Amino acid sequence: MKRWNARYPRRFDLDSDDEYLRWRDEKLAAYPRDVGDLVVELGDMTAPTAAEKSKILETVERANMCVFTAGSAEIEMASLLALGNQLGVSRTDKSARHAQSDELTDSGILNRAVPFSTRHCNWHTDATYYGSNHTIQALFLLCKRPALEGGSNKVLDHEVLYIHLRDKDPDALDVLMNRDCFNYRNPASGAIDLHRGGKVFWTNPYGPLCHRFSFRKTDMAWSEDSDVAAARQVLESLISDESAQVIEGRLESGMGLISNNVLHTRERLVDSDDAAHKRLLFRARFYDRVNPELVN
């Protein structure tokens, strides 16, 4: 374990260049090079061994995510929640969501929202609409059936995005960390909710970095303040340029993703016309995060 949070507690402090630079160099050197470096094979995802759990936590520490295999476990939502419990996350947002939104499939729910269609999903973190004080910090996925074609994901650790932004334009980063940059816009009515907006980057009470972002225009009401607009332009340019640390892969049946709600996309897919064979992924979203330094 790197134990960066304990060794460099001020790495996200814009006034602490020394800790930041030491952590940055270690982080980039340890960052996975491809999807294979993210994979941890489990014998049973509902009851990982001590060695398997240690490997998961080590990978999450390096990249804020890990790809796993389910092993002998049933490919169902209960298995995903059991894995969350093993990793110290249990507070889901299930009660706040549509009853069918645990299942990512071409169901057409929520007025054919992009996650429940075959369309391309641009870069985003999940649930930007919850507000900085009650945000989704972990996202878990488990694939039961992949699409016939396509449907791969690109992923990027938000800490790597932070590094690129801090090195390129620290003034823009300062705005994104210290100003309320956007509010939530109801896609159906256009109404703005001033209580569900907030910052783009911030740290939680334990020290790790949190991040919210989406290219979706329907539910993101960005501030028209000139400093925020300029910072947003720098941020969106960096994301669109897709740094060398972007990793792409596709979850096949029995594979899943553990993440601290990292940035991700989903490529357009071709699906079966038979409902029994359509792409199906189970999704769990947590208000907790997987914190390698706190999990026993």
Short mmCIF file of C-alpha atoms in Angstrom, two decimals:
data_model
loop_
_atom_site.label_atom_id
_atom_site.label_comp_id
_atom_site.label_asym_id
_atom_site.label_seq_id
_atom_site.Cartn_x
_atom_site.Cartn_y
_atom_site.Cartn_z
CA MET A 1 0.00 0.00 0.00
CA LYS A 2 1.18 3.51 -0.83
CA ARG A 3 -0.72 5.19 2.05
CA TRP A 4 -0.64 8.50 0.19
CA ASN A 5 -3.42 9.97 2.29
CA ALA A 6 -1.37 9.55 5.47
CA ARG A 7 1.99 10.46 3.92
CA TYR A 8 0.83 13.46 1.88
CA PRO A 9 -2.26 14.84 3.64
CA ARG A 10 -1.87 18.23 1.92
CA ARG A 11 -1.42 16.93 -1.63
CA PHE A 12 -4.68 18.58 -2.70
CA ASP A 13 -3.86 21.85 -0.96
CA LEU A 14 -2.99 24.43 -3.62
CA ASP A 15 -0.62 26.10 -1.13
CA SER A 16 1.44 22.93 -0.63
CA ASP A 17 3.57 22.39 -3.71
CA ASP A 18 6.14 20.16 -2.00
CA GLU A 19 3.68 17.43 -0.94
CA TYR A 20 1.79 17.73 -4.20
CA LEU A 21 4.86 17.28 -6.38
CA ARG A 22 6.11 14.23 -4.47
CA TRP A 23 2.67 12.61 -4.55
CA ARG A 24 2.17 13.50 -8.23
CA ASP A 25 5.36 11.76 -9.31
CA GLU A 26 4.55 8.64 -7.31
CA LYS A 27 0.93 8.59 -8.52
CA LEU A 28 1.79 8.82 -12.21
CA ALA A 29 4.56 6.22 -11.88
CA ALA A 30 2.18 3.76 -10.20
CA TYR A 31 -0.82 4.39 -12.44
CA PRO A 32 -2.06 1.34 -14.43
CA ARG A 33 -1.02 1.29 -18.10
CA ASP A 34 -4.01 -0.64 -19.46
CA VAL A 35 -7.15 -2.47 -18.41
CA GLY A 36 -5.16 -5.63 -17.68
CA ASP A 37 -3.39 -3.80 -14.86
CA LEU A 38 -6.78 -3.09 -13.26
CA VAL A 39 -8.03 -6.69 -13.14
CA VAL A 40 -8.26 -8.69 -9.92
CA GLU A 41 -9.61 -12.23 -10.25
CA LEU A 42 -11.84 -13.30 -7.37
CA GLY A 43 -12.88 -16.79 -6.37
CA ASP A 44 -16.20 -15.50 -5.04
CA MET A 45 -16.95 -11.78 -5.19
CA THR A 46 -19.30 -11.99 -2.20
CA ALA A 47 -16.51 -13.29 0.06
CA PRO A 48 -13.07 -12.22 -1.20
CA THR A 49 -10.10 -13.69 0.61
CA ALA A 50 -7.76 -11.43 2.57
CA ALA A 51 -5.23 -11.56 -0.28
CA GLU A 52 -7.90 -10.74 -2.90
CA LYS A 53 -9.22 -7.84 -0.83
CA SER A 54 -5.70 -6.51 -0.36
CA LYS A 55 -5.15 -6.60 -4.13
CA ILE A 56 -8.43 -4.76 -4.75
CA LEU A 57 -7.53 -2.04 -2.26
CA GLU A 58 -4.02 -1.66 -3.67
CA THR A 59 -5.45 -1.22 -7.18
CA VAL A 60 -8.09 1.24 -5.98
CA GLU A 61 -5.41 3.25 -4.22
CA ARG A 62 -3.40 3.49 -7.46
CA ALA A 63 -6.31 4.33 -9.76
CA ASN A 64 -9.52 4.87 -7.73
CA MET A 65 -10.92 1.82 -9.53
CA CYS A 66 -10.51 -1.90 -10.06
CA VAL A 67 -11.94 -4.43 -12.51
CA PHE A 68 -12.87 -7.79 -10.98
CA THR A 69 -14.19 -11.20 -11.92
CA ALA A 70 -17.20 -12.56 -10.02
CA GLY A 71 -15.88 -16.10 -9.63
CA SER A 72 -18.48 -18.55 -8.34
CA ALA A 73 -20.89 -15.85 -7.12
CA GLU A 74 -24.32 -15.38 -8.66
CA ILE A 75 -24.41 -12.54 -11.21
CA GLU A 76 -27.02 -10.46 -9.42
CA MET A 77 -27.48 -7.22 -7.53
CA ALA A 78 -27.15 -8.93 -4.15
CA SER A 79 -23.61 -10.03 -5.04
CA LEU A 80 -22.65 -6.45 -5.91
CA LEU A 81 -23.98 -5.15 -2.59
CA ALA A 82 -22.19 -7.94 -0.72
CA LEU A 83 -18.91 -6.91 -2.33
CA GLY A 84 -19.58 -3.33 -1.30
CA ASN A 85 -20.04 -4.41 2.30
CA GLN A 86 -16.72 -6.26 2.16
CA LEU A 87 -15.04 -3.02 1.03
CA GLY A 88 -16.67 -0.72 3.58
CA VAL A 89 -19.40 0.83 1.43
CA SER A 90 -23.07 0.20 2.12
CA ARG A 91 -25.07 3.45 1.98
CA THR A 92 -26.73 3.27 -1.44
CA ASP A 93 -28.91 5.84 -3.18
CA LYS A 94 -31.48 3.17 -4.13
CA SER A 95 -34.37 4.87 -2.32
CA ALA A 96 -33.75 8.10 -4.25
CA ARG A 97 -33.87 6.52 -7.73
CA HIS A 98 -36.26 4.91 -10.19
CA ALA A 99 -36.98 1.32 -9.14
CA GLN A 100 -35.50 -0.10 -12.38
CA SER A 101 -32.39 2.09 -12.51
CA ASP A 102 -30.28 -0.58 -10.77
CA GLU A 103 -30.23 -2.31 -14.16
CA LEU A 104 -28.36 -0.71 -17.06
CA THR A 105 -30.15 -2.04 -20.11
CA ASP A 106 -32.04 -0.68 -23.12
CA SER A 107 -35.26 -0.31 -21.12
CA GLY A 108 -36.21 3.21 -22.19
CA ILE A 109 -37.00 4.30 -18.65
CA LEU A 110 -36.72 7.93 -17.52
CA ASN A 111 -37.72 9.23 -20.96
CA ARG A 112 -35.05 7.08 -22.63
CA ALA A 113 -32.23 8.56 -20.59
CA VAL A 114 -28.84 7.75 -22.14
CA PRO A 115 -27.78 5.03 -19.62
CA PHE A 116 -30.96 3.09 -20.47
CA SER A 117 -30.49 3.27 -24.22
CA THR A 118 -27.93 2.16 -26.81
CA ARG A 119 -26.59 5.70 -27.36
CA HIS A 120 -23.08 6.97 -26.65
CA CYS A 121 -22.51 8.40 -23.15
CA ASN A 122 -19.97 11.20 -23.07
CA TRP A 123 -17.56 11.81 -20.17
CA HIS A 124 -19.29 12.10 -16.79
CA THR A 125 -19.33 11.01 -13.19
CA ASP A 126 -22.54 9.45 -11.89
CA ALA A 127 -25.23 11.52 -10.18
CA THR A 128 -23.92 15.06 -10.62
CA TYR A 129 -27.37 16.19 -9.46
CA TYR A 130 -27.05 15.22 -5.78
CA GLY A 131 -25.08 18.23 -4.53
CA SER A 132 -21.61 18.46 -3.00
CA ASN A 133 -22.83 17.64 0.51
CA HIS A 134 -24.60 14.39 -0.42
CA THR A 135 -22.79 13.14 -3.47
CA ILE A 136 -22.21 9.68 -4.90
CA GLN A 137 -18.64 8.70 -4.02
CA ALA A 138 -18.53 5.10 -5.27
CA LEU A 139 -19.93 3.38 -8.35
CA PHE A 140 -19.96 -0.42 -8.75
CA LEU A 141 -20.97 -2.33 -11.89
CA LEU A 142 -21.48 -6.04 -12.59
CA CYS A 143 -22.05 -7.38 -16.11
CA LYS A 144 -24.55 -10.20 -16.62
CA ARG A 145 -24.77 -9.86 -20.41
CA PRO A 146 -22.66 -7.63 -22.68
CA ALA A 147 -24.02 -6.02 -25.85
CA LEU A 148 -23.79 -7.86 -29.14
CA GLU A 149 -21.36 -5.18 -30.31
CA GLY A 150 -19.82 -2.09 -28.72
CA GLY A 151 -20.62 -0.73 -25.28
CA SER A 152 -17.01 -0.42 -24.12
CA ASN A 153 -16.09 2.14 -21.48
CA LYS A 154 -13.31 4.66 -21.20
CA VAL A 155 -12.29 5.52 -17.64
CA LEU A 156 -10.05 8.15 -16.06
CA ASP A 157 -9.12 8.60 -12.43
CA HIS A 158 -10.18 12.11 -11.37
CA GLU A 159 -6.93 12.45 -9.41
CA VAL A 160 -5.05 12.21 -12.72
CA LEU A 161 -7.33 14.89 -14.17
CA TYR A 162 -6.55 17.01 -11.11
CA ILE A 163 -2.81 16.59 -11.79
CA HIS A 164 -3.11 17.67 -15.41
CA LEU A 165 -5.27 20.64 -14.45
CA ARG A 166 -3.01 21.76 -11.61
CA ASP A 167 0.07 21.56 -13.82
CA LYS A 168 -1.60 23.35 -16.74
CA ASP A 169 -3.69 26.05 -15.02
CA PRO A 170 -3.70 26.17 -11.21
CA ASP A 171 -5.86 29.31 -11.26
CA ALA A 172 -8.60 27.40 -13.09
CA LEU A 173 -8.30 24.57 -10.57
CA ASP A 174 -8.61 27.06 -7.70
CA VAL A 175 -11.93 28.25 -9.13
CA LEU A 176 -13.23 24.70 -9.61
CA MET A 177 -12.28 23.77 -6.02
CA ASN A 178 -13.53 26.87 -4.23
CA ARG A 179 -16.53 28.22 -6.13
CA ASP A 180 -20.04 26.92 -6.67
CA CYS A 181 -19.70 26.25 -10.38
CA PHE A 182 -23.04 24.76 -11.38
CA ASN A 183 -26.55 23.89 -10.28
CA TYR A 184 -28.90 21.10 -11.27
CA ARG A 185 -31.37 21.72 -14.09
CA ASN A 186 -34.43 19.49 -14.26
CA PRO A 187 -34.30 18.03 -17.80
CA ALA A 188 -38.10 17.88 -18.05
CA SER A 189 -39.07 21.31 -16.73
CA GLY A 190 -35.86 23.31 -17.06
CA ALA A 191 -36.21 24.45 -13.46
CA ILE A 192 -32.95 25.19 -11.61
CA ASP A 193 -32.40 23.64 -8.17
CA LEU A 194 -30.01 25.83 -6.19
CA HIS A 195 -29.60 23.18 -3.50
CA ARG A 196 -28.06 20.47 -5.70
CA GLY A 197 -25.11 22.26 -7.24
CA GLY A 198 -21.67 23.03 -5.93
CA LYS A 199 -17.99 22.58 -6.63
CA VAL A 200 -16.33 20.45 -9.29
CA PHE A 201 -13.45 19.27 -7.03
CA TRP A 202 -13.34 19.10 -3.24
CA THR A 203 -11.90 16.91 -0.49
CA ASN A 204 -13.98 14.86 1.91
CA PRO A 205 -13.35 14.90 5.69
CA TYR A 206 -10.83 12.03 5.42
CA GLY A 207 -8.72 13.88 2.84
CA PRO A 208 -9.39 12.08 -0.50
CA LEU A 209 -10.40 14.06 -3.57
CA CYS A 210 -13.99 14.06 -4.82
CA HIS A 211 -15.13 15.19 -8.26
CA ARG A 212 -18.35 15.82 -10.20
CA PHE A 213 -18.61 16.56 -13.89
CA SER A 214 -20.75 15.87 -16.93
CA PHE A 215 -20.80 16.99 -20.56
CA ARG A 216 -24.59 16.58 -20.48
CA LYS A 217 -26.21 19.94 -21.09
CA THR A 218 -29.72 18.94 -20.10
CA ASP A 219 -29.06 18.75 -16.35
CA MET A 220 -25.94 20.90 -15.86
CA ALA A 221 -26.64 24.61 -15.32
CA TRP A 222 -23.15 26.12 -15.23
CA SER A 223 -22.50 29.48 -13.63
CA GLU A 224 -22.20 32.37 -16.09
CA ASP A 225 -19.48 33.97 -13.95
CA SER A 226 -16.51 34.75 -16.22
CA ASP A 227 -13.94 33.00 -13.99
CA VAL A 228 -16.06 29.85 -13.81
CA ALA A 229 -16.66 29.92 -17.56
CA ALA A 230 -12.92 30.18 -18.23
CA ALA A 231 -12.10 27.39 -15.78
CA ARG A 232 -14.81 25.19 -17.29
CA GLN A 233 -13.29 25.68 -20.75
CA VAL A 234 -9.86 24.54 -19.52
CA LEU A 235 -11.40 21.53 -17.76
CA GLU A 236 -13.50 20.41 -20.72
CA SER A 237 -10.56 20.79 -23.08
CA LEU A 238 -8.38 18.56 -20.89
CA ILE A 239 -11.09 15.90 -20.65
CA SER A 240 -11.80 15.97 -24.38
CA ASP A 241 -8.10 15.65 -25.24
CA GLU A 242 -8.06 12.25 -23.44
CA SER A 243 -4.70 12.00 -21.75
CA ALA A 244 -2.42 8.99 -21.97
CA GLN A 245 -3.92 7.73 -18.69
CA VAL A 246 -7.34 7.09 -20.22
CA ILE A 247 -8.03 3.34 -20.16
CA GLU A 248 -10.60 1.60 -22.38
CA GLY A 249 -12.17 -1.81 -21.99
CA ARG A 250 -15.47 -3.70 -22.03
CA LEU A 251 -17.01 -5.63 -19.19
CA GLU A 252 -17.88 -9.15 -20.28
CA SER A 253 -20.26 -11.49 -18.48
CA GLY A 254 -19.09 -12.08 -14.90
CA MET A 255 -16.83 -9.03 -14.84
CA GLY A 256 -17.39 -5.86 -12.83
CA LEU A 257 -16.03 -2.47 -11.88
CA ILE A 258 -15.28 -1.04 -8.44
CA SER A 259 -14.69 2.70 -8.56
CA ASN A 260 -14.71 5.85 -6.52
CA ASN A 261 -17.05 7.35 -9.14
CA VAL A 262 -14.28 8.00 -11.66
CA LEU A 263 -14.88 9.77 -14.94
CA HIS A 264 -16.19 7.40 -17.58
CA THR A 265 -17.84 7.11 -20.98
CA ARG A 266 -19.82 4.39 -22.68
CA GLU A 267 -19.48 3.81 -26.39
CA ARG A 268 -22.53 3.32 -28.60
CA LEU A 269 -23.70 -0.30 -28.72
CA VAL A 270 -25.66 -2.71 -30.85
CA ASP A 271 -28.05 -4.80 -28.78
CA SER A 272 -30.21 -7.88 -29.21
CA ASP A 273 -33.87 -7.49 -30.20
CA ASP A 274 -34.66 -10.26 -27.71
CA ALA A 275 -35.25 -8.80 -24.24
CA ALA A 276 -33.84 -11.96 -22.66
CA HIS A 277 -30.51 -11.38 -24.41
CA LYS A 278 -30.16 -7.59 -24.13
CA ARG A 279 -27.11 -6.07 -22.50
CA LEU A 280 -27.58 -6.04 -18.73
CA LEU A 281 -25.33 -4.57 -16.07
CA PHE A 282 -26.22 -4.22 -12.42
CA ARG A 283 -25.31 -0.83 -10.92
CA ALA A 284 -24.85 0.17 -7.29
CA ARG A 285 -24.08 3.73 -6.23
CA PHE A 286 -22.88 4.59 -2.75
CA TYR A 287 -22.59 7.71 -0.64
CA ASP A 288 -19.44 6.13 0.87
CA ARG A 289 -16.15 5.67 -0.96
CA VAL A 290 -13.74 2.75 -1.01
CA ASN A 291 -10.97 4.03 1.22
CA PRO A 292 -7.97 1.65 1.19
CA GLU A 293 -6.54 3.16 4.37
CA LEU A 294 -9.73 2.60 6.39
CA VAL A 295 -10.86 -0.87 5.25
CA ASN A 296 -9.73 -3.71 7.52
#
